Amino acid sequence: MDLDKFISSVRFNCDVTDARHAGIYSVCGLVMRLRDLYKWERRIPPWQEDAPEKVLEWIGERETLWEDLMEAEFQPLSIAGQRFDAFDAAGVNQFIHPMNLFYGAGYAHSLKPTFFLADIDDGFSVDGRPVQVLGREHARDLLTLPAFSQDGQVVFRTEAGRMFLWDQILYLGSSGRRAFEFAAMKCGLADSDPKTVRRHFDRLWKVQKNLYIRHEIGELDEETFDRDIWQQMLADYPHTAVELLLRTLKDLLADTGEKGTLPYLIRHRDAAGLGLYMAFGNGITRMLTQPLICAFDEFIAKAEWKRIAEASYGVRQAMISRTRQVMDIYAEGRHRKDPSWVRQAIEKEMRQSGLIRK
């Protein structure tokens, strides 16, 4: 096997998907992802910043590359004399696993194709589910994804995960600041100043790594949202408010399920983990978890795990109800043979709930 050629092919496909789909990100979102990609290429830590002119020069070169690849097709991957489609991750991994390599291929937000190649560093089991821990990445695209589930196992990307956590901290909004300060204190940090966080980053990382894995365990165990229906809806309504709702519902169902993040934190009385979990919720997640936010505000002062457990259960029941409503709307739309009706009905419900603007 020509490993260098194989890596080059994966990197080429990473460049092609970025060229085609960079437009799905906001300007700020794209800049953040380009910063991550720049740091990965140069093997520099998440918190290290090069001179702005060097980064801008690299971005210019990357944009020129993308212009040349806008019409390019994904390359098949050649391994030991056999050719594989770029999305045949299972087929590729059968051949490269003995070399302690893992290949990832699939679709992310807005159905952006995503690819990466990394070393396998470790493997263990959590609640009967295998977990692959990956180390150095040889190829990746704009997507900084810490973990995902595939074929009944959890795949954890250490390099991407560390970068993702640093970004979460760096871009933390005011709504999550109090929770993060609480988590930092529980991790033994004197304060949440960036210099302190950077110096003791591994303490936070140890806690957050577990949260990433527990979320994926929860997803594998979750059956409320039929996976086939969920995937079909994502394919039908990419890059819409409907997709955002679908992904948020799936995440919250995973986090509140029996084997998910919140029940795990509650069972183990992991206050630092709870603080980090509460710090990083996005806008729509925070709107859907207001009872949990209120319970956590009380928890900071009283440390009553019973209130957290009650709030987590309440959020779960609300997400189950909302998920069933969404699936019913989708079934009705398919009966009508009117996909646009489904989108309008779901977005109407989201406006009435205050999840999106009227």
Short mmCIF file of C-alpha atoms in Angstrom, two decimals:
data_model
loop_
_atom_site.label_atom_id
_atom_site.label_comp_id
_atom_site.label_asym_id
_atom_site.label_seq_id
_atom_site.Cartn_x
_atom_site.Cartn_y
_atom_site.Cartn_z
CA MET A 1 0.00 0.00 0.00
CA ASP A 2 1.26 3.46 -0.97
CA LEU A 3 0.33 5.26 2.24
CA ASP A 4 1.44 8.70 1.06
CA LYS A 5 -0.71 8.40 -2.06
CA PHE A 6 -3.66 7.24 0.03
CA ILE A 7 -3.30 10.21 2.40
CA SER A 8 -3.02 12.59 -0.55
CA SER A 9 -6.26 11.22 -2.01
CA VAL A 10 -8.11 11.72 1.28
CA ARG A 11 -6.74 15.26 1.59
CA PHE A 12 -7.79 15.99 -1.98
CA ASN A 13 -11.35 14.95 -1.18
CA CYS A 14 -11.25 17.10 1.96
CA ASP A 15 -10.28 20.10 -0.19
CA VAL A 16 -13.04 19.33 -2.70
CA THR A 17 -15.80 19.20 -0.09
CA ASP A 18 -14.54 22.43 1.48
CA ALA A 19 -14.45 24.12 -1.93
CA ARG A 20 -18.02 23.09 -2.69
CA HIS A 21 -19.56 23.76 0.70
CA ALA A 22 -17.67 26.58 2.41
CA GLY A 23 -20.66 28.79 1.62
CA ILE A 24 -22.89 27.02 4.14
CA TYR A 25 -21.06 28.77 6.99
CA SER A 26 -21.52 32.33 8.14
CA VAL A 27 -18.52 34.61 7.72
CA CYS A 28 -17.61 34.23 11.39
CA GLY A 29 -18.21 30.49 11.30
CA LEU A 30 -15.98 30.07 8.26
CA VAL A 31 -13.19 32.14 9.79
CA MET A 32 -13.28 30.01 12.94
CA ARG A 33 -13.07 26.79 10.92
CA LEU A 34 -10.27 28.13 8.76
CA ARG A 35 -8.31 29.01 11.90
CA ASP A 36 -8.72 25.43 13.10
CA LEU A 37 -7.61 24.02 9.76
CA TYR A 38 -4.59 26.35 9.68
CA LYS A 39 -3.52 25.26 13.16
CA TRP A 40 -3.98 21.60 12.31
CA GLU A 41 -1.83 21.88 9.21
CA ARG A 42 0.95 23.54 11.21
CA ARG A 43 0.56 21.29 14.26
CA ILE A 44 0.23 24.20 16.66
CA PRO A 45 -1.87 24.12 19.87
CA PRO A 46 -5.46 25.43 19.78
CA TRP A 47 -4.58 28.50 21.88
CA GLN A 48 -1.54 29.55 19.85
CA GLU A 49 -2.07 32.33 17.31
CA ASP A 50 0.31 33.07 14.44
CA ALA A 51 0.81 36.57 13.07
CA PRO A 52 -2.41 37.75 11.33
CA GLU A 53 -0.59 38.40 8.06
CA LYS A 54 0.60 34.78 7.92
CA VAL A 55 -2.90 33.47 8.52
CA LEU A 56 -4.43 35.82 5.95
CA GLU A 57 -1.85 34.77 3.36
CA TRP A 58 -2.72 31.13 3.99
CA ILE A 59 -6.47 31.87 3.72
CA GLY A 60 -5.85 33.56 0.38
CA GLU A 61 -3.98 30.51 -0.88
CA ARG A 62 -6.76 28.25 0.36
CA GLU A 63 -9.43 30.29 -1.42
CA THR A 64 -7.43 30.09 -4.66
CA LEU A 65 -7.20 26.31 -4.24
CA TRP A 66 -10.95 26.10 -3.69
CA GLU A 67 -11.64 28.08 -6.86
CA ASP A 68 -9.65 25.49 -8.82
CA LEU A 69 -11.57 22.61 -7.21
CA MET A 70 -15.14 23.89 -7.46
CA GLU A 71 -15.97 21.47 -10.29
CA ALA A 72 -13.72 18.60 -9.17
CA GLU A 73 -15.11 15.16 -8.34
CA PHE A 74 -14.22 13.10 -5.28
CA GLN A 75 -11.40 10.68 -5.98
CA PRO A 76 -11.77 6.96 -5.29
CA LEU A 77 -9.30 5.61 -2.77
CA SER A 78 -6.77 2.96 -3.78
CA ILE A 79 -5.63 0.47 -1.15
CA ALA A 80 -3.55 -2.65 -1.82
CA GLY A 81 -4.64 -2.75 -5.45
CA GLN A 82 -8.34 -2.22 -4.69
CA ARG A 83 -10.39 0.91 -5.31
CA PHE A 84 -13.03 2.19 -2.91
CA ASP A 85 -15.64 4.89 -3.23
CA ALA A 86 -14.75 7.92 -1.07
CA PHE A 87 -17.81 7.25 1.14
CA ASP A 88 -17.11 3.54 1.68
CA ALA A 89 -15.65 4.00 5.16
CA ALA A 90 -16.43 0.42 6.21
CA GLY A 91 -14.64 -1.05 3.19
CA VAL A 92 -11.61 1.21 3.62
CA ASN A 93 -11.32 0.52 7.35
CA GLN A 94 -11.21 -3.24 6.81
CA PHE A 95 -7.91 -2.73 5.01
CA ILE A 96 -6.31 0.02 7.08
CA HIS A 97 -7.28 -1.12 10.59
CA PRO A 98 -4.22 -3.44 10.86
CA MET A 99 -2.10 -0.32 10.31
CA ASN A 100 -3.82 1.36 13.29
CA LEU A 101 -5.55 3.83 10.98
CA PHE A 102 -9.19 4.92 10.93
CA TYR A 103 -10.98 6.53 7.99
CA GLY A 104 -14.12 8.59 8.48
CA ALA A 105 -16.55 9.58 5.72
CA GLY A 106 -20.13 10.82 5.86
CA TYR A 107 -22.37 13.87 5.86
CA ALA A 108 -22.48 16.68 8.39
CA HIS A 109 -24.66 19.79 8.81
CA SER A 110 -26.42 20.88 5.61
CA LEU A 111 -25.36 17.53 4.14
CA LYS A 112 -21.77 18.67 3.72
CA PRO A 113 -19.60 15.63 2.88
CA THR A 114 -16.84 15.21 5.43
CA PHE A 115 -13.69 13.08 5.48
CA PHE A 116 -10.74 12.48 7.78
CA LEU A 117 -7.94 9.98 8.44
CA ALA A 118 -6.33 9.42 11.84
CA ASP A 119 -4.19 7.07 13.90
CA ILE A 120 -5.97 4.73 16.33
CA ASP A 121 -4.56 5.40 19.79
CA ASP A 122 -6.79 3.35 22.07
CA GLY A 123 -9.96 1.34 22.35
CA PHE A 124 -12.26 0.40 25.21
CA SER A 125 -15.90 -0.27 25.99
CA VAL A 126 -18.52 1.96 27.64
CA ASP A 127 -21.88 0.42 28.58
CA GLY A 128 -21.21 -2.39 26.12
CA ARG A 129 -20.39 -0.02 23.27
CA PRO A 130 -16.92 -0.03 21.70
CA VAL A 131 -15.09 3.31 21.72
CA GLN A 132 -12.28 4.04 19.29
CA VAL A 133 -9.94 6.80 20.46
CA LEU A 134 -8.08 8.46 17.61
CA GLY A 135 -4.87 10.42 17.81
CA ARG A 136 -2.85 12.26 15.17
CA GLU A 137 -4.94 13.17 12.14
CA HIS A 138 -3.36 12.83 8.68
CA ALA A 139 -6.23 14.41 6.77
CA ARG A 140 -9.30 16.46 7.67
CA ASP A 141 -11.62 19.09 6.27
CA LEU A 142 -13.19 22.21 7.76
CA LEU A 143 -15.35 20.21 10.18
CA THR A 144 -13.95 20.15 13.73
CA LEU A 145 -16.06 17.27 15.05
CA PRO A 146 -15.01 15.79 18.42
CA ALA A 147 -16.95 12.52 18.28
CA PHE A 148 -19.60 10.61 16.37
CA SER A 149 -21.22 7.18 16.31
CA GLN A 150 -20.82 4.78 13.42
CA ASP A 151 -21.75 1.12 12.99
CA GLY A 152 -22.65 0.73 16.66
CA GLN A 153 -19.41 2.22 17.98
CA VAL A 154 -18.25 5.62 19.23
CA VAL A 155 -15.39 7.28 17.37
CA PHE A 156 -13.53 9.91 19.37
CA ARG A 157 -11.20 12.37 17.61
CA THR A 158 -8.69 13.66 20.16
CA GLU A 159 -7.10 16.40 18.03
CA ALA A 160 -10.43 17.72 16.79
CA GLY A 161 -11.96 17.39 20.26
CA ARG A 162 -9.29 19.52 21.91
CA MET A 163 -9.64 22.14 19.19
CA PHE A 164 -13.44 22.06 19.55
CA LEU A 165 -13.33 22.54 23.32
CA TRP A 166 -10.94 25.47 23.02
CA ASP A 167 -13.28 27.07 20.46
CA GLN A 168 -16.23 26.53 22.78
CA ILE A 169 -14.37 28.33 25.56
CA LEU A 170 -13.00 31.07 23.30
CA TYR A 171 -16.39 31.93 21.82
CA LEU A 172 -18.41 31.37 24.98
CA GLY A 173 -21.37 33.73 25.17
CA SER A 174 -22.47 35.65 28.22
CA SER A 175 -25.32 33.18 28.84
CA GLY A 176 -22.83 30.39 29.52
CA ARG A 177 -20.20 32.37 31.43
CA ARG A 178 -21.53 31.67 34.95
CA ALA A 179 -21.75 27.92 34.30
CA PHE A 180 -18.22 27.85 32.90
CA GLU A 181 -16.84 29.73 35.89
CA PHE A 182 -18.56 27.16 38.14
CA ALA A 183 -17.04 24.29 36.14
CA ALA A 184 -13.58 25.88 36.24
CA MET A 185 -13.84 26.20 40.01
CA LYS A 186 -14.89 22.55 40.34
CA CYS A 187 -11.87 21.59 38.22
CA GLY A 188 -9.61 23.37 40.68
CA LEU A 189 -8.90 26.49 38.63
CA ALA A 190 -8.41 29.69 40.60
CA ASP A 191 -10.40 31.64 38.01
CA SER A 192 -11.60 31.43 34.41
CA ASP A 193 -9.09 33.90 33.01
CA PRO A 194 -7.82 32.75 29.56
CA LYS A 195 -4.26 32.39 30.86
CA THR A 196 -5.44 30.21 33.74
CA VAL A 197 -7.62 28.14 31.42
CA ARG A 198 -4.74 27.63 29.00
CA ARG A 199 -2.39 26.58 31.81
CA HIS A 200 -4.87 24.06 33.21
CA PHE A 201 -6.62 23.13 29.97
CA ASP A 202 -6.04 19.40 30.49
CA ARG A 203 -8.16 19.44 33.65
CA LEU A 204 -11.12 20.77 31.69
CA TRP A 205 -10.31 18.48 28.80
CA LYS A 206 -10.45 15.37 30.98
CA VAL A 207 -13.99 16.25 32.05
CA GLN A 208 -15.24 17.38 28.64
CA LYS A 209 -13.82 14.35 26.84
CA ASN A 210 -16.11 12.18 28.92
CA LEU A 211 -19.11 14.36 28.01
CA TYR A 212 -18.41 13.98 24.30
CA ILE A 213 -18.29 10.20 24.65
CA ARG A 214 -21.36 9.97 26.89
CA HIS A 215 -23.36 11.99 24.36
CA GLU A 216 -22.56 9.48 21.63
CA ILE A 217 -23.42 6.56 23.92
CA GLY A 218 -26.75 8.26 24.50
CA GLU A 219 -27.31 8.63 20.75
CA LEU A 220 -26.62 4.95 20.13
CA ASP A 221 -29.12 4.00 22.84
CA GLU A 222 -31.83 6.48 21.83
CA GLU A 223 -34.83 5.15 19.90
CA THR A 224 -37.49 7.86 20.25
CA PHE A 225 -36.63 9.55 16.95
CA ASP A 226 -36.67 6.85 14.29
CA ARG A 227 -33.17 7.04 12.77
CA ASP A 228 -34.34 6.37 9.21
CA ILE A 229 -37.00 9.09 9.40
CA TRP A 230 -34.52 11.50 10.99
CA GLN A 231 -31.96 10.93 8.25
CA GLN A 232 -34.58 11.28 5.51
CA MET A 233 -35.80 14.55 7.00
CA LEU A 234 -32.25 15.88 7.12
CA ALA A 235 -31.91 14.99 3.44
CA ASP A 236 -35.21 16.71 2.63
CA TYR A 237 -34.58 19.94 4.55
CA PRO A 238 -30.83 20.69 4.64
CA HIS A 239 -29.61 24.12 5.75
CA THR A 240 -33.02 25.14 7.13
CA ALA A 241 -34.52 25.87 10.53
CA VAL A 242 -36.06 22.39 10.30
CA GLU A 243 -32.61 20.79 10.18
CA LEU A 244 -31.53 22.81 13.22
CA LEU A 245 -34.57 21.62 15.17
CA LEU A 246 -34.08 17.99 14.11
CA ARG A 247 -30.45 17.94 15.22
CA THR A 248 -31.25 19.69 18.50
CA LEU A 249 -34.06 17.26 19.32
CA LYS A 250 -31.79 14.30 18.58
CA ASP A 251 -29.04 15.75 20.79
CA LEU A 252 -31.34 16.48 23.72
CA LEU A 253 -32.97 13.05 23.54
CA ALA A 254 -29.50 11.51 23.63
CA ASP A 255 -28.37 13.68 26.53
CA THR A 256 -31.44 12.99 28.67
CA GLY A 257 -31.79 9.27 27.91
CA GLU A 258 -30.94 6.62 30.49
CA LYS A 259 -27.40 6.14 29.16
CA GLY A 260 -26.92 9.75 28.06
CA THR A 261 -24.93 12.64 29.42
CA LEU A 262 -27.20 14.10 32.08
CA PRO A 263 -28.24 10.86 33.82
CA TYR A 264 -24.55 9.89 33.89
CA LEU A 265 -23.58 13.22 35.48
CA ILE A 266 -26.39 12.90 38.01
CA ARG A 267 -25.48 9.31 38.97
CA HIS A 268 -21.83 10.22 39.46
CA ARG A 269 -22.51 13.62 41.06
CA ASP A 270 -20.13 15.19 38.53
CA ALA A 271 -20.54 18.90 39.25
CA ALA A 272 -17.67 19.96 36.97
CA GLY A 273 -19.18 18.02 34.08
CA LEU A 274 -22.60 19.51 34.74
CA GLY A 275 -21.11 23.00 34.68
CA LEU A 276 -19.42 22.41 31.33
CA TYR A 277 -22.57 20.85 29.91
CA MET A 278 -24.63 23.87 30.91
CA ALA A 279 -22.01 26.35 29.66
CA PHE A 280 -21.95 25.33 26.01
CA GLY A 281 -25.59 25.07 24.93
CA ASN A 282 -26.49 27.05 21.79
CA GLY A 283 -29.46 29.38 21.41
CA ILE A 284 -32.20 26.92 20.46
CA THR A 285 -30.92 24.38 22.99
CA ARG A 286 -31.15 26.94 25.76
CA MET A 287 -34.70 27.84 24.73
CA LEU A 288 -35.73 24.19 24.87
CA THR A 289 -34.07 23.54 28.24
CA GLN A 290 -35.23 26.48 30.35
CA PRO A 291 -36.34 24.24 33.28
CA LEU A 292 -32.85 22.75 33.38
CA ILE A 293 -31.24 26.20 33.28
CA CYS A 294 -33.38 27.33 36.22
CA ALA A 295 -32.51 24.18 38.15
CA PHE A 296 -28.82 24.70 37.48
CA ASP A 297 -28.99 28.29 38.72
CA GLU A 298 -30.29 26.89 42.01
CA PHE A 299 -27.74 24.09 41.93
CA ILE A 300 -24.84 26.54 41.98
CA ALA A 301 -26.02 27.73 45.39
CA LYS A 302 -27.56 24.56 46.87
CA ALA A 303 -26.07 21.60 44.95
CA GLU A 304 -29.41 19.77 44.89
CA TRP A 305 -29.05 16.91 42.41
CA LYS A 306 -32.70 15.97 42.82
CA ARG A 307 -33.76 19.24 41.13
CA ILE A 308 -31.37 18.57 38.25
CA ALA A 309 -32.76 15.06 37.86
CA GLU A 310 -36.35 16.35 37.85
CA ALA A 311 -35.52 19.05 35.32
CA SER A 312 -33.66 16.59 33.08
CA TYR A 313 -36.66 14.24 33.15
CA GLY A 314 -39.00 17.12 32.35
CA VAL A 315 -36.88 18.21 29.39
CA ARG A 316 -36.84 14.64 28.11
CA GLN A 317 -40.61 14.32 28.24
CA ALA A 318 -40.98 17.63 26.43
CA MET A 319 -38.51 16.54 23.73
CA ILE A 320 -40.30 13.20 23.29
CA SER A 321 -43.57 15.05 22.80
CA ARG A 322 -42.05 17.53 20.35
CA THR A 323 -40.31 14.74 18.43
CA ARG A 324 -43.54 12.80 18.02
CA GLN A 325 -45.23 15.96 16.82
CA VAL A 326 -42.51 16.49 14.20
CA MET A 327 -42.74 12.86 13.02
CA ASP A 328 -46.54 13.17 12.77
CA ILE A 329 -46.19 16.32 10.66
CA TYR A 330 -43.69 14.56 8.40
CA ALA A 331 -45.97 11.54 8.00
CA GLU A 332 -48.88 13.83 7.12
CA GLY A 333 -46.73 15.66 4.56
CA ARG A 334 -45.74 12.40 2.90
CA HIS A 335 -49.40 11.39 2.78
CA ARG A 336 -50.14 14.71 1.09
CA LYS A 337 -47.05 14.31 -1.12
CA ASP A 338 -46.21 17.91 -0.21
CA PRO A 339 -42.69 18.40 1.25
CA SER A 340 -43.13 22.19 1.37
CA TRP A 341 -46.16 21.76 3.65
CA VAL A 342 -43.99 19.87 6.15
CA ARG A 343 -41.41 22.64 6.28
CA GLN A 344 -44.07 25.33 6.63
CA ALA A 345 -45.90 23.42 9.38
CA ILE A 346 -42.74 22.77 11.41
CA GLU A 347 -41.45 26.32 11.03
CA LYS A 348 -44.89 27.65 12.04
CA GLU A 349 -44.71 25.60 15.23
CA MET A 350 -41.17 26.86 15.84
CA ARG A 351 -42.30 30.47 15.47
CA GLN A 352 -45.20 29.93 17.84
CA SER A 353 -42.77 28.40 20.36
CA GLY A 354 -40.38 31.32 20.01
CA LEU A 355 -37.58 29.13 18.60
CA ILE A 356 -37.31 31.27 15.46
CA ARG A 357 -38.41 34.79 14.69
CA LYS A 358 -41.89 35.41 13.39
#
